[in-house]
Every structure is written in structure tokens, then in C-alpha cells.
Tab-separated table of C-alpha atoms in Angstrom:
chain	number	residue	atom	x	y	z
A	1	MET	CA	28.917	-1.050	-28.543
A	2	THR	CA	29.804	2.224	-30.255
A	3	ASN	CA	28.012	1.716	-33.533
A	4	ILE	CA	27.899	4.999	-35.470
A	5	ARG	CA	24.975	3.868	-37.613
A	6	LEU	CA	22.988	3.054	-34.474
A	7	GLY	CA	23.830	6.465	-33.009
A	8	ARG	CA	22.691	8.225	-36.185
A	9	ASN	CA	19.493	6.176	-36.074
A	10	TYR	CA	18.806	7.317	-32.504
A	11	ILE	CA	19.252	10.947	-33.565
A	12	GLU	CA	17.042	10.548	-36.644
A	13	ARG	CA	14.316	8.938	-34.529
A	14	ALA	CA	14.586	11.736	-31.957
A	15	ARG	CA	14.199	14.338	-34.737
A	16	GLY	CA	11.193	12.468	-36.162
A	17	ARG	CA	9.385	12.417	-32.816
A	18	LEU	CA	9.495	16.208	-32.380
A	19	GLN	CA	6.487	16.795	-34.620
A	20	PHE	CA	4.423	14.360	-32.558
A	21	LEU	CA	5.214	16.297	-29.376
A	22	ARG	CA	3.751	19.477	-30.863
A	23	GLY	CA	0.691	17.557	-32.009
A	24	MET	CA	0.087	16.111	-28.546
A	25	ALA	CA	0.362	19.547	-26.968
A	26	GLN	CA	-2.040	21.034	-29.521
A	27	VAL	CA	-4.757	18.556	-28.567
A	28	GLY	CA	-4.189	19.040	-24.839
A	29	LEU	CA	-2.163	15.900	-24.122
A	30	HIS	CA	0.385	17.868	-22.104
A	31	ALA	CA	1.465	14.994	-19.859
A	32	ASN	CA	2.149	12.879	-22.952
A	33	ALA	CA	4.162	15.710	-24.497
A	34	VAL	CA	6.281	15.968	-21.338
A	35	ARG	CA	6.903	12.213	-21.273
A	36	GLY	CA	7.658	12.162	-24.994
A	37	SER	CA	10.080	15.061	-24.631
A	38	GLN	CA	12.124	13.044	-22.160
A	39	GLU	CA	12.273	10.153	-24.598
A	40	VAL	CA	13.442	12.468	-27.395
A	41	VAL	CA	16.178	13.946	-25.214
A	42	ALA	CA	17.383	10.493	-24.108
A	43	LEU	CA	17.476	9.199	-27.708
A	44	ALA	CA	19.351	12.248	-28.985
A	45	LEU	CA	21.917	12.195	-26.177
A	46	LYS	CA	22.493	8.464	-26.458
A	47	GLY	CA	22.838	8.957	-30.207
A	48	ILE	CA	25.584	11.564	-29.937
A	49	ALA	CA	27.328	9.436	-27.319
A	50	ARG	CA	27.414	6.481	-29.730
A	51	VAL	CA	28.520	8.651	-32.641
A	52	ALA	CA	31.329	9.993	-30.429
A	53	GLY	CA	32.469	6.438	-29.693
A	54	LEU	CA	30.911	6.007	-26.261
A	55	ASP	CA	28.623	3.279	-24.981
A	56	PRO	CA	25.808	5.185	-23.243
A	57	PRO	CA	24.245	3.900	-20.034
A	58	ARG	CA	20.936	2.098	-20.106
A	59	GLU	CA	19.164	4.684	-18.016
A	60	HIS	CA	16.895	7.603	-18.765
A	61	ASP	CA	19.087	10.508	-17.598
A	62	VAL	CA	22.177	10.634	-19.808
A	63	GLY	CA	23.272	14.110	-18.680
A	64	LYS	CA	25.640	12.948	-15.925
A	65	PHE	CA	27.236	10.441	-18.285
A	66	LEU	CA	27.924	13.187	-20.829
A	67	LEU	CA	29.429	15.432	-18.161
A	68	ALA	CA	31.739	12.615	-17.095
A	69	ASN	CA	32.772	11.937	-20.704
A	70	ARG	CA	33.044	15.511	-21.929
A	71	ALA	CA	36.437	14.969	-23.602
A	72	ALA	CA	34.859	12.613	-26.156
A	73	LEU	CA	32.065	15.004	-27.117
A	74	PRO	CA	32.136	17.474	-30.005
A	75	ALA	CA	33.443	20.901	-29.000
A	76	CYS	CA	30.176	22.585	-30.014
A	77	LEU	CA	28.454	20.769	-27.144
A	78	ALA	CA	31.103	21.764	-24.589
A	79	GLY	CA	29.449	25.002	-23.512
A	80	ARG	CA	26.035	23.372	-23.446
A	81	ARG	CA	26.895	20.438	-21.151
A	82	PRO	CA	25.531	21.957	-17.912
A	83	GLU	CA	22.332	23.061	-19.654
A	84	ILE	CA	21.901	19.699	-21.371
A	85	SER	CA	22.470	17.897	-18.078
A	86	ARG	CA	19.906	20.103	-16.328
A	87	MET	CA	17.300	19.491	-19.057
A	88	SER	CA	17.912	15.749	-19.057
A	89	ARG	CA	17.686	15.547	-15.250
A	90	ARG	CA	14.488	17.625	-15.081
A	91	LEU	CA	12.734	15.615	-17.760
A	92	ARG	CA	13.855	12.354	-16.172
A	93	ARG	CA	12.173	13.385	-12.925
A	94	GLU	CA	8.933	14.055	-14.819
A	95	ARG	CA	9.058	10.860	-16.888
A	96	GLU	CA	7.165	8.427	-14.667
A	97	ILE	CA	4.774	10.811	-12.962
A	98	ALA	CA	3.747	12.257	-16.348
A	99	PHE	CA	2.941	8.775	-17.592
A	100	TYR	CA	1.536	6.946	-14.578
A	101	GLY	CA	0.504	9.693	-12.198
A	102	ASP	CA	-0.188	8.837	-8.573
A	103	GLU	CA	-3.116	8.659	-6.153
A	104	ASP	CA	-3.027	12.420	-5.688
A	105	PHE	CA	-1.587	13.341	-9.116
A	106	ILE	CA	-3.698	12.854	-12.241
A	107	PRO	CA	-1.375	13.694	-15.171
A	108	SER	CA	-4.110	15.061	-17.457
A	109	GLU	CA	-5.227	17.420	-14.696
A	110	GLU	CA	-1.784	18.466	-13.470
A	111	TYR	CA	0.105	19.244	-16.675
A	112	ALA	CA	-0.732	22.387	-18.609
A	113	ALA	CA	0.325	24.027	-21.865
A	114	GLU	CA	3.298	25.794	-20.281
A	115	ASP	CA	4.623	22.453	-18.989
A	116	SER	CA	4.504	20.818	-22.390
A	117	GLU	CA	5.905	23.946	-24.062
A	118	GLU	CA	8.930	23.987	-21.742
A	119	ALA	CA	9.553	20.266	-22.217
A	120	ILE	CA	9.196	20.456	-25.996
A	121	ALA	CA	11.499	23.477	-26.175
A	122	SER	CA	14.116	21.483	-24.258
A	123	ALA	CA	13.741	18.521	-26.613
A	124	GLU	CA	14.007	20.728	-29.699
A	125	ALA	CA	17.097	22.465	-28.346
A	126	VAL	CA	18.865	19.227	-27.429
A	127	VAL	CA	18.153	17.679	-30.831
A	128	ALA	CA	19.460	20.787	-32.612
A	129	TRP	CA	22.648	20.825	-30.507
A	130	VAL	CA	23.183	17.110	-31.066
A	131	GLU	CA	22.756	17.569	-34.821
A	132	ASP	CA	25.375	20.346	-34.685
A	133	GLY	CA	27.630	17.826	-32.942
A	134	THR	CA	27.152	15.251	-35.694
A	135	ARG	CA	28.100	17.859	-38.297
A	136	GLU	CA	31.204	18.737	-36.283
A	137	LEU	CA	32.154	15.063	-36.146
A	138	GLY	CA	31.488	14.684	-39.879
A	139	VAL	CA	28.703	12.146	-39.358
A	140	ILE	CA	25.745	13.493	-41.314
A	141	GLY	CA	22.890	11.521	-42.859
A	142	ALA	CA	22.579	7.896	-43.903
A	143	GLY	CA	25.496	6.053	-45.387
A	144	LYS	CA	28.210	8.298	-43.991
A	145	ARG	CA	31.214	7.040	-42.048
């Protein structure tokens, strides 16, 4: 399925979640902000994939998929692909441990402000780059294309 409306919806939902990430970090929920950042990045990347006519994988790290399908992506994302892939991969690795923890890893004790700040900065950057890509493809806002 390469539904453009669905892709735009993913991107809009990713943008909407950014404010919640900052709020979680402000109240000390750094593990939640890290987990939420991964979700934002996955939504945004799957959104641009759909808008570009691709059917994204049903997995959390979309970076490799975008690298493999670079020809279909907007040119403005071309120079960012390695960075986007790195961010997606890093946040994917943090996804489960930030949420569930482990016997020797209590998320609320292990994650700090700098962890959530780095994750949120990645999410904000990816969403901004993806939005640039939608403008390049001429797919902006509701009701278009």
C-alpha cells in the first residue's frame, strides 16, 4: 500500500508527538522521552516512504529500508540518509530497554536529561527533514494530491 494520505497522516502524527516528548523530559520521564522519540522517527520515516510511493516495512528501524530505496526518496533527503539511518538504528536499540528495562537496568534510574535531549533532537531533526521532503514532492497539508 502506498497511500499518500496515510503517509501524510503518519508525518502529521509524528509532528504532533514532538511536544509531548519535551513535556516528558521536563518532568523527568527521560526513558519515556527516548522511547517516544523512536516512535516519532519511525512514523515520520514510514510517512515519507509512503508519500514517495514505497510500502515501508513493518519494523521499528526504517533506516536500512530508506538506504536501500534511496532512488525513490526526495533529493533533499539524499545527503541525510546515513545520518537518518544512524539515528533510526540507535533509537531502535533503545526502544525496548527504555520501556521495559531489565533485571539490572531500571529505565527511570538509567536515563538522564542528556539521553532524552539527544533522542528528542534526533526526532525533531528527522521530522523537519521529512517535512522538507514532502514539500519537495509537492505533498503538503491535508487534501493535497
